[in-house]
Amino acid sequence: MKDKPGDVWSPLEIGAWKPCTEVDRSQSLPPENTVGYLQVFLEGGLNQQRMGICDAVAVAKIMNATLLLPYFGVNRVWQDTSSFEEIFDVDYFINALKGIVKVVTELPEEYSWSTREYYGTGIRVTRIKDAPVHASPSWYLSSVLPILQSYGIVAIAPFSHRLGFENIPLEIQRLRCMVNFHALHFVPAIKYVGDAIIQRLRQSEPEQIFNSSFERHQEKLHASYNSKFLALHLRFDKDMAAHSGCDFGGGKVELLAMSKYRRVVWAGRGINSHLSMEKLRELGKCPLTPEEVGLTLAALGYNNRTKIYLASFTVYGGEARMSIFHHLFPFVTNKTRIAREDELQPFNGKASMLAAIDYYVCLHSDVFLSASPGNMHNALLGHRAFENRGNTIRPDMVLLSRLFANESMQWPEFKSRVLQGHQNRRGQVRLRQSKQSIYTYPAPDCMCKSES
């Protein structure tokens, strides 16, 4: 059945905007003329590491350095040891940057001492550990380049968010986008599983996806059938719930458990620890719960035949927390249900690699929504806009928090308010404002208006 004009599945027209990331390779110095080697040590999850890689390439370009393939630290929350080469296609990455920034997979013998272990055992003159957040190119040229020139190598740790977005030369901005949207290709193993999941979502009836023995039905996929699906990043795991500092209705026991979790995992820190729980919800700082997401999607016009791919880790609160959502949307699946056990076996214990599968499926979905404006939400918001991938719903967290707080509001009014409030939050290209990330809002730096 064809979609009717203006329905919830119709792709958006992005107007005259198109990708624009050409980098002038003729202006790059030959690799042998680089000043020295740049090392960066990246922490966090997949999307934080992804941004760090792009910034590392940009900083290497700014200083005319050779970049050592970025090192991924063990994720302290998921205890994940995934490496760059396990997630991203190294050869493609290096070739994409050829003539722009030289990238190597290992250091020469004379610098073999420069390791994470070496920098963890004392103060080292070649390590920069106080790089300011959102540093400027001039800071790198004045504070880091002299060390690179003196010793031939410099290591920066921590490195997350260590390059700003203001007063950056357009060439560097476009280089960052070129890395993010072109040079970083997932390895074939991740793309293979991602493509298999997408094919099964598109070529199956909702009942097949819901069936716990989906494997048995794969031979019944309709090769000519190309239905649509919605990808939902339901960022409602224990880590996010605790870190947000919000109250999710679990009473005193839950609040005490969340407080203990913050002390153990986040050393007592929360992203908005200076605000009261009431103020957090009023300001829209709390992630949407599964039931709130379900009601929002229903208000936007998605019905109970909608196929939903759930991209997330274990939902905090388990099935009890998901009951209302499943009542509204019974045809929900995820990678562990729709992919075969042998397909996922190579990724066991590799949270970032599993997150990469989710990222790939979400990027290629017909509609994408994230329940919390975190790193994955921001990364996919920018990537899907850059590639004009269709509807990307940006929940109005302030509006929704107020609507859900109004217990007397009836469904017709709630639906009308949600629809009205999200008319311009469905994936339209938004121009980056001061201090906003180029990875979330690639226009106008990395997207141009065509003349036609």
Tab-separated table of C-alpha atoms in Angstrom:
chain	number	residue	atom	x	y	z
A	1	MET	CA	0.000	0.000	0.000
A	2	LYS	CA	1.389	3.380	-0.966
A	3	ASP	CA	1.734	6.078	1.625
A	4	LYS	CA	-0.698	8.941	1.427
A	5	PRO	CA	0.764	12.427	1.051
A	6	GLY	CA	1.454	13.977	4.403
A	7	ASP	CA	1.223	10.742	6.358
A	8	VAL	CA	3.596	9.748	9.145
A	9	TRP	CA	5.927	7.856	6.793
A	10	SER	CA	6.297	10.446	4.038
A	11	PRO	CA	9.933	11.526	3.578
A	12	LEU	CA	10.635	15.184	4.147
A	13	GLU	CA	11.915	17.534	1.514
A	14	ILE	CA	15.078	19.199	2.786
A	15	GLY	CA	14.863	21.926	0.166
A	16	ALA	CA	18.017	23.088	-1.544
A	17	TRP	CA	20.456	21.718	1.032
A	18	LYS	CA	22.998	19.130	-0.060
A	19	PRO	CA	26.220	17.684	1.412
A	20	CYS	CA	29.270	19.849	0.860
A	21	THR	CA	32.479	18.460	2.374
A	22	GLU	CA	35.100	18.692	-0.345
A	23	VAL	CA	38.563	19.218	1.116
A	24	ASP	CA	41.370	20.636	-1.014
A	25	ARG	CA	43.951	17.854	-1.015
A	26	SER	CA	46.386	19.949	-3.075
A	27	GLN	CA	46.920	22.208	-0.043
A	28	SER	CA	48.149	19.364	2.154
A	29	LEU	CA	51.869	18.938	2.661
A	30	PRO	CA	53.391	15.595	1.652
A	31	PRO	CA	53.232	13.097	4.556
A	32	GLU	CA	57.006	13.070	5.020
A	33	ASN	CA	56.884	16.744	5.978
A	34	THR	CA	54.685	16.284	9.047
A	35	VAL	CA	56.001	17.631	12.343
A	36	GLY	CA	55.570	14.442	14.360
A	37	TYR	CA	53.049	11.958	15.728
A	38	LEU	CA	49.767	12.747	17.480
A	39	GLN	CA	48.262	10.199	19.871
A	40	VAL	CA	44.794	10.515	21.393
A	41	PHE	CA	43.158	8.280	23.985
A	42	LEU	CA	39.375	8.197	23.695
A	43	GLU	CA	36.893	7.324	26.413
A	44	GLY	CA	33.135	6.837	26.469
A	45	GLY	CA	30.829	4.970	24.153
A	46	LEU	CA	30.650	4.603	20.396
A	47	ASN	CA	29.340	8.059	19.543
A	48	GLN	CA	31.642	9.917	21.908
A	49	GLN	CA	34.566	8.019	20.380
A	50	ARG	CA	33.289	8.809	16.899
A	51	MET	CA	33.358	12.546	17.592
A	52	GLY	CA	36.787	12.172	19.163
A	53	ILE	CA	38.144	10.541	16.007
A	54	CYS	CA	36.869	13.405	13.858
A	55	ASP	CA	38.383	15.980	16.195
A	56	ALA	CA	41.692	14.086	16.271
A	57	VAL	CA	41.932	14.230	12.484
A	58	ALA	CA	41.168	17.957	12.596
A	59	VAL	CA	43.806	18.624	15.276
A	60	ALA	CA	46.365	16.590	13.300
A	61	LYS	CA	45.591	18.754	10.280
A	62	ILE	CA	45.862	21.958	12.310
A	63	MET	CA	49.341	20.995	13.583
A	64	ASN	CA	50.446	19.150	10.431
A	65	ALA	CA	50.939	15.969	12.463
A	66	THR	CA	50.751	12.289	11.571
A	67	LEU	CA	47.849	10.724	13.441
A	68	LEU	CA	48.266	7.378	15.159
A	69	LEU	CA	45.045	5.390	14.922
A	70	PRO	CA	43.079	6.545	18.019
A	71	TYR	CA	43.155	4.302	21.059
A	72	PHE	CA	39.828	3.345	22.661
A	73	GLY	CA	39.873	3.042	26.438
A	74	VAL	CA	37.834	0.412	28.272
A	75	ASN	CA	34.299	1.754	28.789
A	76	ARG	CA	33.877	2.079	32.551
A	77	VAL	CA	30.115	1.484	32.429
A	78	TRP	CA	29.901	-1.439	29.980
A	79	GLN	CA	33.456	-2.771	30.529
A	80	ASP	CA	33.807	-2.867	26.746
A	81	THR	CA	37.199	-3.462	25.123
A	82	SER	CA	36.206	-2.836	21.491
A	83	SER	CA	39.035	-1.305	19.459
A	84	PHE	CA	39.009	1.079	16.500
A	85	GLU	CA	39.786	-1.681	14.028
A	86	GLU	CA	36.992	-3.893	15.374
A	87	ILE	CA	34.406	-1.181	14.661
A	88	PHE	CA	35.670	0.905	11.751
A	89	ASP	CA	37.243	-0.087	8.444
A	90	VAL	CA	40.861	1.002	8.960
A	91	ASP	CA	41.962	0.748	5.318
A	92	TYR	CA	38.982	2.771	4.132
A	93	PHE	CA	39.647	5.382	6.829
A	94	ILE	CA	43.309	5.781	5.899
A	95	ASN	CA	42.632	5.903	2.158
A	96	ALA	CA	39.824	8.441	2.576
A	97	LEU	CA	42.273	10.786	4.310
A	98	LYS	CA	45.150	10.191	1.918
A	99	GLY	CA	46.698	13.497	0.879
A	100	ILE	CA	44.913	15.333	3.704
A	101	VAL	CA	46.127	13.798	6.969
A	102	LYS	CA	48.546	10.913	7.258
A	103	VAL	CA	47.279	8.119	9.517
A	104	VAL	CA	49.395	5.202	10.752
A	105	THR	CA	48.418	2.080	12.660
A	106	GLU	CA	51.594	1.870	14.741
A	107	LEU	CA	54.462	4.080	15.833
A	108	PRO	CA	58.062	3.713	14.628
A	109	GLU	CA	60.356	1.753	16.914
A	110	GLU	CA	61.904	4.932	18.319
A	111	TYR	CA	58.539	5.921	19.807
A	112	SER	CA	57.358	2.475	20.882
A	113	TRP	CA	57.607	3.562	24.513
A	114	SER	CA	54.660	5.960	24.052
A	115	THR	CA	51.795	3.800	25.364
A	116	ARG	CA	48.770	4.192	27.616
A	117	GLU	CA	50.595	2.242	30.317
A	118	TYR	CA	53.611	4.576	30.102
A	119	TYR	CA	51.448	7.657	30.626
A	120	GLY	CA	49.581	6.009	33.483
A	121	THR	CA	52.672	5.565	35.661
A	122	GLY	CA	53.770	9.160	36.137
A	123	ILE	CA	53.956	12.704	34.831
A	124	ARG	CA	55.295	12.686	31.271
A	125	VAL	CA	56.431	15.715	29.334
A	126	THR	CA	54.939	14.384	26.097
A	127	ARG	CA	51.449	13.998	27.556
A	128	ILE	CA	48.858	16.784	27.519
A	129	LYS	CA	46.285	16.050	30.202
A	130	ASP	CA	44.800	19.504	30.708
A	131	ALA	CA	43.542	20.322	27.221
A	132	PRO	CA	40.566	22.641	27.734
A	133	VAL	CA	37.116	21.546	26.652
A	134	HIS	CA	36.291	23.041	23.233
A	135	ALA	CA	39.826	24.367	22.770
A	136	SER	CA	40.585	26.622	19.817
A	137	PRO	CA	43.020	25.902	16.970
A	138	SER	CA	45.255	28.681	18.309
A	139	TRP	CA	45.513	26.869	21.663
A	140	TYR	CA	46.827	23.756	19.934
A	141	LEU	CA	49.310	25.797	17.928
A	142	SER	CA	50.613	27.625	21.009
A	143	SER	CA	50.407	24.914	23.683
A	144	VAL	CA	50.742	21.546	21.928
A	145	LEU	CA	52.684	22.167	18.735
A	146	PRO	CA	55.896	23.231	20.583
A	147	ILE	CA	55.942	19.898	22.437
A	148	LEU	CA	55.350	18.044	19.176
A	149	GLN	CA	58.210	19.938	17.555
A	150	SER	CA	60.556	19.276	20.478
A	151	TYR	CA	59.902	15.560	20.984
A	152	GLY	CA	58.406	14.371	17.686
A	153	ILE	CA	55.375	12.972	19.487
A	154	VAL	CA	52.591	14.197	21.761
A	155	ALA	CA	49.765	12.325	23.472
A	156	ILE	CA	46.505	13.960	24.536
A	157	ALA	CA	44.383	12.289	27.216
A	158	PRO	CA	41.591	12.909	27.923
A	159	PHE	CA	40.561	14.074	24.475
A	160	SER	CA	36.744	14.023	24.364
A	161	HIS	CA	35.272	17.395	23.311
A	162	ARG	CA	38.723	18.946	23.127
A	163	LEU	CA	38.120	20.990	19.955
A	164	GLY	CA	35.534	23.754	19.831
A	165	PHE	CA	33.054	24.687	17.122
A	166	GLU	CA	33.499	28.464	16.997
A	167	ASN	CA	36.057	30.401	14.953
A	168	ILE	CA	37.183	27.245	13.185
A	169	PRO	CA	38.379	27.584	9.562
A	170	LEU	CA	35.781	26.271	7.112
A	171	GLU	CA	38.333	23.807	5.723
A	172	ILE	CA	38.698	22.228	9.173
A	173	GLN	CA	34.943	22.128	9.743
A	174	ARG	CA	34.404	20.352	6.449
A	175	LEU	CA	37.244	17.964	7.218
A	176	ARG	CA	35.507	16.991	10.466
A	177	CYS	CA	32.287	16.335	8.536
A	178	MET	CA	34.127	14.421	5.830
A	179	VAL	CA	35.583	12.116	8.478
A	180	ASN	CA	32.274	11.666	10.284
A	181	PHE	CA	30.027	11.126	7.272
A	182	HIS	CA	32.432	9.581	4.736
A	183	ALA	CA	35.679	8.230	6.176
A	184	LEU	CA	34.219	6.321	9.127
A	185	HIS	CA	32.767	3.154	7.613
A	186	PHE	CA	31.785	0.282	9.852
A	187	VAL	CA	33.636	-2.977	9.262
A	188	PRO	CA	31.935	-5.474	6.889
A	189	ALA	CA	30.878	-7.756	9.769
A	190	ILE	CA	28.815	-4.967	11.360
A	191	LYS	CA	27.314	-3.855	8.043
A	192	TYR	CA	26.445	-7.458	7.156
A	193	VAL	CA	24.381	-7.956	10.311
A	194	GLY	CA	22.877	-4.486	10.001
A	195	ASP	CA	21.809	-5.109	6.391
A	196	ALA	CA	20.340	-8.494	7.339
A	197	ILE	CA	18.255	-6.874	10.085
A	198	ILE	CA	17.044	-4.123	7.746
A	199	GLN	CA	16.093	-6.646	5.063
A	200	ARG	CA	14.103	-8.744	7.544
A	201	LEU	CA	12.331	-5.663	8.886
A	202	ARG	CA	11.336	-4.496	5.429
A	203	GLN	CA	10.394	-7.849	3.913
A	204	SER	CA	8.268	-9.272	6.703
A	205	GLU	CA	4.812	-8.901	8.137
A	206	PRO	CA	4.559	-7.460	11.672
A	207	GLU	CA	3.449	-10.852	13.061
A	208	GLN	CA	6.635	-12.484	11.784
A	209	ILE	CA	8.834	-9.997	13.610
A	210	PHE	CA	6.917	-10.449	16.836
A	211	ASN	CA	7.185	-14.229	16.671
A	212	SER	CA	9.886	-15.432	19.055
A	213	SER	CA	10.919	-18.022	16.474
A	214	PHE	CA	11.521	-15.463	13.750
A	215	GLU	CA	14.319	-17.642	12.345
A	216	ARG	CA	11.786	-20.175	11.132
A	217	HIS	CA	9.965	-17.534	9.127
A	218	GLN	CA	12.930	-16.062	7.294
A	219	GLU	CA	12.383	-18.276	4.276
A	220	LYS	CA	8.923	-16.674	3.988
A	221	LEU	CA	10.232	-13.126	3.567
A	222	HIS	CA	8.660	-11.283	0.672
A	223	ALA	CA	11.480	-10.270	-1.683
A	224	SER	CA	9.224	-7.722	-3.408
A	225	TYR	CA	7.768	-6.456	-0.140
A	226	ASN	CA	9.345	-3.214	1.070
A	227	SER	CA	7.453	-2.002	4.119
A	228	LYS	CA	8.584	0.730	6.454
A	229	PHE	CA	9.811	0.606	10.011
A	230	LEU	CA	10.553	3.011	12.842
A	231	ALA	CA	13.789	2.852	14.832
A	232	LEU	CA	13.578	3.883	18.464
A	233	HIS	CA	16.573	4.563	20.663
A	234	LEU	CA	14.997	3.996	24.043
A	235	ARG	CA	17.838	5.333	26.184
A	236	PHE	CA	16.326	4.219	29.451
A	237	ASP	CA	18.912	1.946	30.986
A	238	LYS	CA	20.024	2.150	34.601
A	239	ASP	CA	23.057	4.240	33.692
A	240	MET	CA	20.991	6.974	32.039
A	241	ALA	CA	18.270	6.881	34.701
A	242	ALA	CA	20.819	7.333	37.485
A	243	HIS	CA	22.937	9.904	35.685
A	244	SER	CA	19.927	12.093	34.881
A	245	GLY	CA	19.111	12.598	38.563
A	246	CYS	CA	15.379	12.356	37.802
A	247	ASP	CA	12.568	10.710	39.730
A	248	PHE	CA	10.823	7.952	37.758
A	249	GLY	CA	8.120	7.094	40.260
A	250	GLY	CA	9.810	4.206	42.032
A	251	GLY	CA	9.604	5.741	45.475
A	252	LYS	CA	12.233	5.993	48.193
A	253	VAL	CA	13.768	2.607	47.415
A	254	GLU	CA	14.453	3.604	43.809
A	255	LEU	CA	15.865	7.001	44.790
A	256	LEU	CA	18.281	5.382	47.254
A	257	ALA	CA	19.341	2.796	44.655
A	258	MET	CA	19.960	5.516	42.059
A	259	SER	CA	21.965	7.558	44.549
A	260	LYS	CA	24.156	4.558	45.366
A	261	TYR	CA	24.667	3.806	41.675
A	262	ARG	CA	25.808	7.401	41.048
A	263	ARG	CA	28.312	7.146	43.903
A	264	VAL	CA	29.768	3.892	42.594
A	265	VAL	CA	29.785	4.537	38.833
A	266	TRP	CA	29.808	8.326	38.508
A	267	ALA	CA	31.575	9.250	41.756
A	268	GLY	CA	28.396	10.991	42.878
A	269	ARG	CA	28.165	13.193	39.783
A	270	GLY	CA	24.978	13.779	37.827
A	271	ILE	CA	24.514	15.825	34.701
A	272	ASN	CA	22.178	18.251	36.506
A	273	SER	CA	22.974	17.614	40.156
A	274	HIS	CA	22.402	21.271	41.108
A	275	LEU	CA	18.713	21.105	40.118
A	276	SER	CA	15.824	19.628	42.071
A	277	MET	CA	13.955	16.658	40.610
A	278	GLU	CA	10.878	18.833	40.082
A	279	LYS	CA	12.925	21.440	38.231
A	280	LEU	CA	14.607	18.800	36.082
A	281	ARG	CA	11.264	17.528	34.853
A	282	GLU	CA	9.877	21.039	34.373
A	283	LEU	CA	12.856	21.955	32.197
A	284	GLY	CA	12.557	18.788	30.110
A	285	LYS	CA	15.881	17.412	31.362
A	286	CYS	CA	14.548	13.929	32.126
A	287	PRO	CA	14.650	11.122	29.542
A	288	LEU	CA	11.254	9.958	28.348
A	289	THR	CA	10.053	6.740	29.946
A	290	PRO	CA	8.873	3.888	27.688
A	291	GLU	CA	5.209	4.656	28.398
A	292	GLU	CA	5.744	8.347	27.585
A	293	VAL	CA	7.435	7.417	24.323
A	294	GLY	CA	4.556	5.108	23.426
A	295	LEU	CA	1.947	7.789	24.060
A	296	THR	CA	3.977	10.332	22.067
A	297	LEU	CA	4.250	8.021	19.058
A	298	ALA	CA	0.542	7.226	19.205
A	299	ALA	CA	-0.266	10.943	19.337
A	300	LEU	CA	1.952	11.528	16.293
A	301	GLY	CA	-0.155	9.029	14.334
A	302	TYR	CA	1.706	5.729	14.499
A	303	ASN	CA	-0.712	2.821	14.942
A	304	ASN	CA	-0.498	-0.618	16.512
A	305	ARG	CA	0.649	-2.181	13.222
A	306	THR	CA	3.843	-0.133	13.238
A	307	LYS	CA	7.026	-2.181	13.111
A	308	ILE	CA	9.477	-0.806	15.655
A	309	TYR	CA	13.159	-1.638	15.943
A	310	LEU	CA	14.324	-1.043	19.507
A	311	ALA	CA	17.921	0.145	19.745
A	312	SER	CA	18.965	0.103	23.375
A	313	PHE	CA	20.495	-1.886	26.168
A	314	THR	CA	18.385	-3.467	28.899
A	315	VAL	CA	15.507	-1.185	29.854
A	316	TYR	CA	15.612	-0.047	33.458
A	317	GLY	CA	12.637	-1.620	35.233
A	318	GLY	CA	12.421	-4.552	32.813
A	319	GLU	CA	9.190	-5.785	31.234
A	320	ALA	CA	7.037	-4.082	33.872
A	321	ARG	CA	8.294	-0.736	32.613
A	322	MET	CA	7.592	-1.751	29.007
A	323	SER	CA	4.050	-3.098	29.488
A	324	ILE	CA	2.153	0.016	28.372
A	325	PHE	CA	4.481	0.534	25.432
A	326	HIS	CA	3.980	-3.060	24.265
A	327	HIS	CA	0.216	-2.675	24.660
A	328	LEU	CA	0.296	0.323	22.301
A	329	PHE	CA	2.887	-1.164	19.937
A	330	PRO	CA	2.943	-4.974	20.029
A	331	PHE	CA	5.279	-5.402	17.035
A	332	VAL	CA	8.579	-4.445	18.613
A	333	THR	CA	11.851	-6.203	17.935
A	334	ASN	CA	15.557	-5.755	18.526
A	335	LYS	CA	18.804	-7.189	17.256
A	336	THR	CA	18.786	-10.184	19.606
A	337	ARG	CA	15.328	-11.206	18.403
A	338	ILE	CA	15.652	-10.556	14.670
A	339	ALA	CA	19.294	-11.551	14.093
A	340	ARG	CA	20.425	-15.161	14.361
A	341	GLU	CA	22.496	-16.254	17.312
A	342	ASP	CA	25.455	-17.122	15.087
A	343	GLU	CA	25.313	-13.647	13.504
A	344	LEU	CA	25.627	-11.899	16.872
A	345	GLN	CA	28.068	-14.361	18.459
A	346	PRO	CA	31.222	-12.468	17.271
A	347	PHE	CA	29.996	-9.370	19.116
A	348	ASN	CA	29.407	-10.957	22.528
A	349	GLY	CA	30.741	-8.700	25.280
A	350	LYS	CA	31.438	-5.898	22.799
A	351	ALA	CA	28.993	-3.136	23.690
A	352	SER	CA	30.364	-0.619	21.181
A	353	MET	CA	30.204	-3.107	18.311
A	354	LEU	CA	26.615	-3.958	19.235
A	355	ALA	CA	25.875	-0.216	19.438
A	356	ALA	CA	27.337	0.143	15.939
A	357	ILE	CA	24.780	-2.374	14.629
A	358	ASP	CA	22.010	-0.318	16.226
A	359	TYR	CA	23.471	2.892	14.781
A	360	TYR	CA	23.569	1.384	11.285
A	361	VAL	CA	19.945	0.180	11.451
A	362	CYS	CA	18.749	3.504	12.888
A	363	LEU	CA	20.581	5.446	10.181
A	364	HIS	CA	18.753	3.491	7.458
A	365	SER	CA	15.307	3.438	9.095
A	366	ASP	CA	12.320	5.308	7.672
A	367	VAL	CA	11.713	7.128	10.947
A	368	PHE	CA	14.024	7.602	13.906
A	369	LEU	CA	13.232	8.823	17.400
A	370	SER	CA	15.410	8.966	20.483
A	371	ALA	CA	13.862	9.179	23.934
A	372	SER	CA	16.797	11.159	25.303
A	373	PRO	CA	18.921	13.860	23.640
A	374	GLY	CA	22.223	12.125	24.298
A	375	ASN	CA	25.203	11.254	22.112
A	376	MET	CA	23.417	8.738	19.879
A	377	HIS	CA	20.451	11.073	19.380
A	378	ASN	CA	22.788	13.915	18.429
A	379	ALA	CA	24.947	11.787	16.147
A	380	LEU	CA	22.010	10.347	14.213
A	381	LEU	CA	20.203	13.670	14.051
A	382	GLY	CA	23.162	15.117	12.158
A	383	HIS	CA	23.951	12.033	10.075
A	384	ARG	CA	20.372	11.521	8.904
A	385	ALA	CA	19.987	15.219	8.058
A	386	PHE	CA	23.268	15.176	6.140
A	387	GLU	CA	22.170	12.170	4.068
A	388	ASN	CA	18.477	13.210	3.880
A	389	ARG	CA	17.439	9.913	5.431
A	390	GLY	CA	13.834	10.839	6.115
A	391	ASN	CA	11.887	11.610	9.268
A	392	THR	CA	13.975	12.171	12.378
A	393	ILE	CA	11.717	13.119	15.258
A	394	ARG	CA	13.183	15.500	17.822
A	395	PRO	CA	10.956	15.243	20.896
A	396	ASP	CA	10.138	18.584	22.488
A	397	MET	CA	11.129	17.542	25.976
A	398	VAL	CA	9.838	20.701	27.681
A	399	LEU	CA	6.450	20.497	25.972
A	400	LEU	CA	6.064	16.783	26.650
A	401	SER	CA	7.061	17.084	30.315
A	402	ARG	CA	4.338	19.703	30.803
A	403	LEU	CA	1.739	17.671	28.952
A	404	PHE	CA	2.462	14.532	30.947
A	405	ALA	CA	2.317	16.539	34.188
A	406	ASN	CA	-1.230	17.634	33.362
A	407	GLU	CA	-3.255	14.695	34.682
A	408	SER	CA	-6.587	16.257	33.708
A	409	MET	CA	-5.793	16.569	29.997
A	410	GLN	CA	-7.896	14.389	27.701
A	411	TRP	CA	-6.506	12.380	24.777
A	412	PRO	CA	-7.834	14.608	21.925
A	413	GLU	CA	-6.182	17.686	23.401
A	414	PHE	CA	-2.968	15.801	24.189
A	415	LYS	CA	-2.771	14.496	20.622
A	416	SER	CA	-3.447	17.918	19.146
A	417	ARG	CA	-0.787	19.565	21.298
A	418	VAL	CA	1.808	16.900	20.459
A	419	LEU	CA	1.111	17.140	16.717
A	420	GLN	CA	1.232	20.922	16.740
A	421	GLY	CA	4.395	21.001	18.832
A	422	HIS	CA	6.267	18.644	16.501
A	423	GLN	CA	5.376	20.050	13.085
A	424	ASN	CA	8.870	21.495	12.739
A	425	ARG	CA	10.679	18.748	14.620
A	426	ARG	CA	10.494	15.964	12.029
A	427	GLY	CA	13.959	16.120	10.459
A	428	GLN	CA	13.967	19.510	8.796
A	429	VAL	CA	17.465	20.916	8.257
A	430	ARG	CA	18.331	23.289	11.089
A	431	LEU	CA	21.226	25.707	10.871
A	432	ARG	CA	23.895	25.336	13.524
A	433	GLN	CA	23.822	28.061	16.153
A	434	SER	CA	26.687	29.385	18.244
A	435	LYS	CA	28.459	26.673	20.280
A	436	GLN	CA	26.326	23.883	18.814
A	437	SER	CA	28.021	20.754	17.501
A	438	ILE	CA	28.772	20.434	13.815
A	439	TYR	CA	28.118	16.702	14.141
A	440	THR	CA	24.516	17.379	15.208
A	441	TYR	CA	23.896	20.364	12.942
A	442	PRO	CA	26.100	20.033	9.822
A	443	ALA	CA	24.449	22.978	8.032
A	444	PRO	CA	25.591	25.481	6.948
A	445	ASP	CA	29.277	24.525	7.467
A	446	CYS	CA	29.056	21.160	5.710
A	447	MET	CA	25.894	21.527	3.663
A	448	CYS	CA	25.463	23.931	0.778
A	449	LYS	CA	22.403	25.356	-0.944
A	450	SER	CA	22.211	24.192	-4.540
A	451	GLU	CA	21.490	26.800	-7.172
A	452	SER	CA	18.826	24.716	-8.914
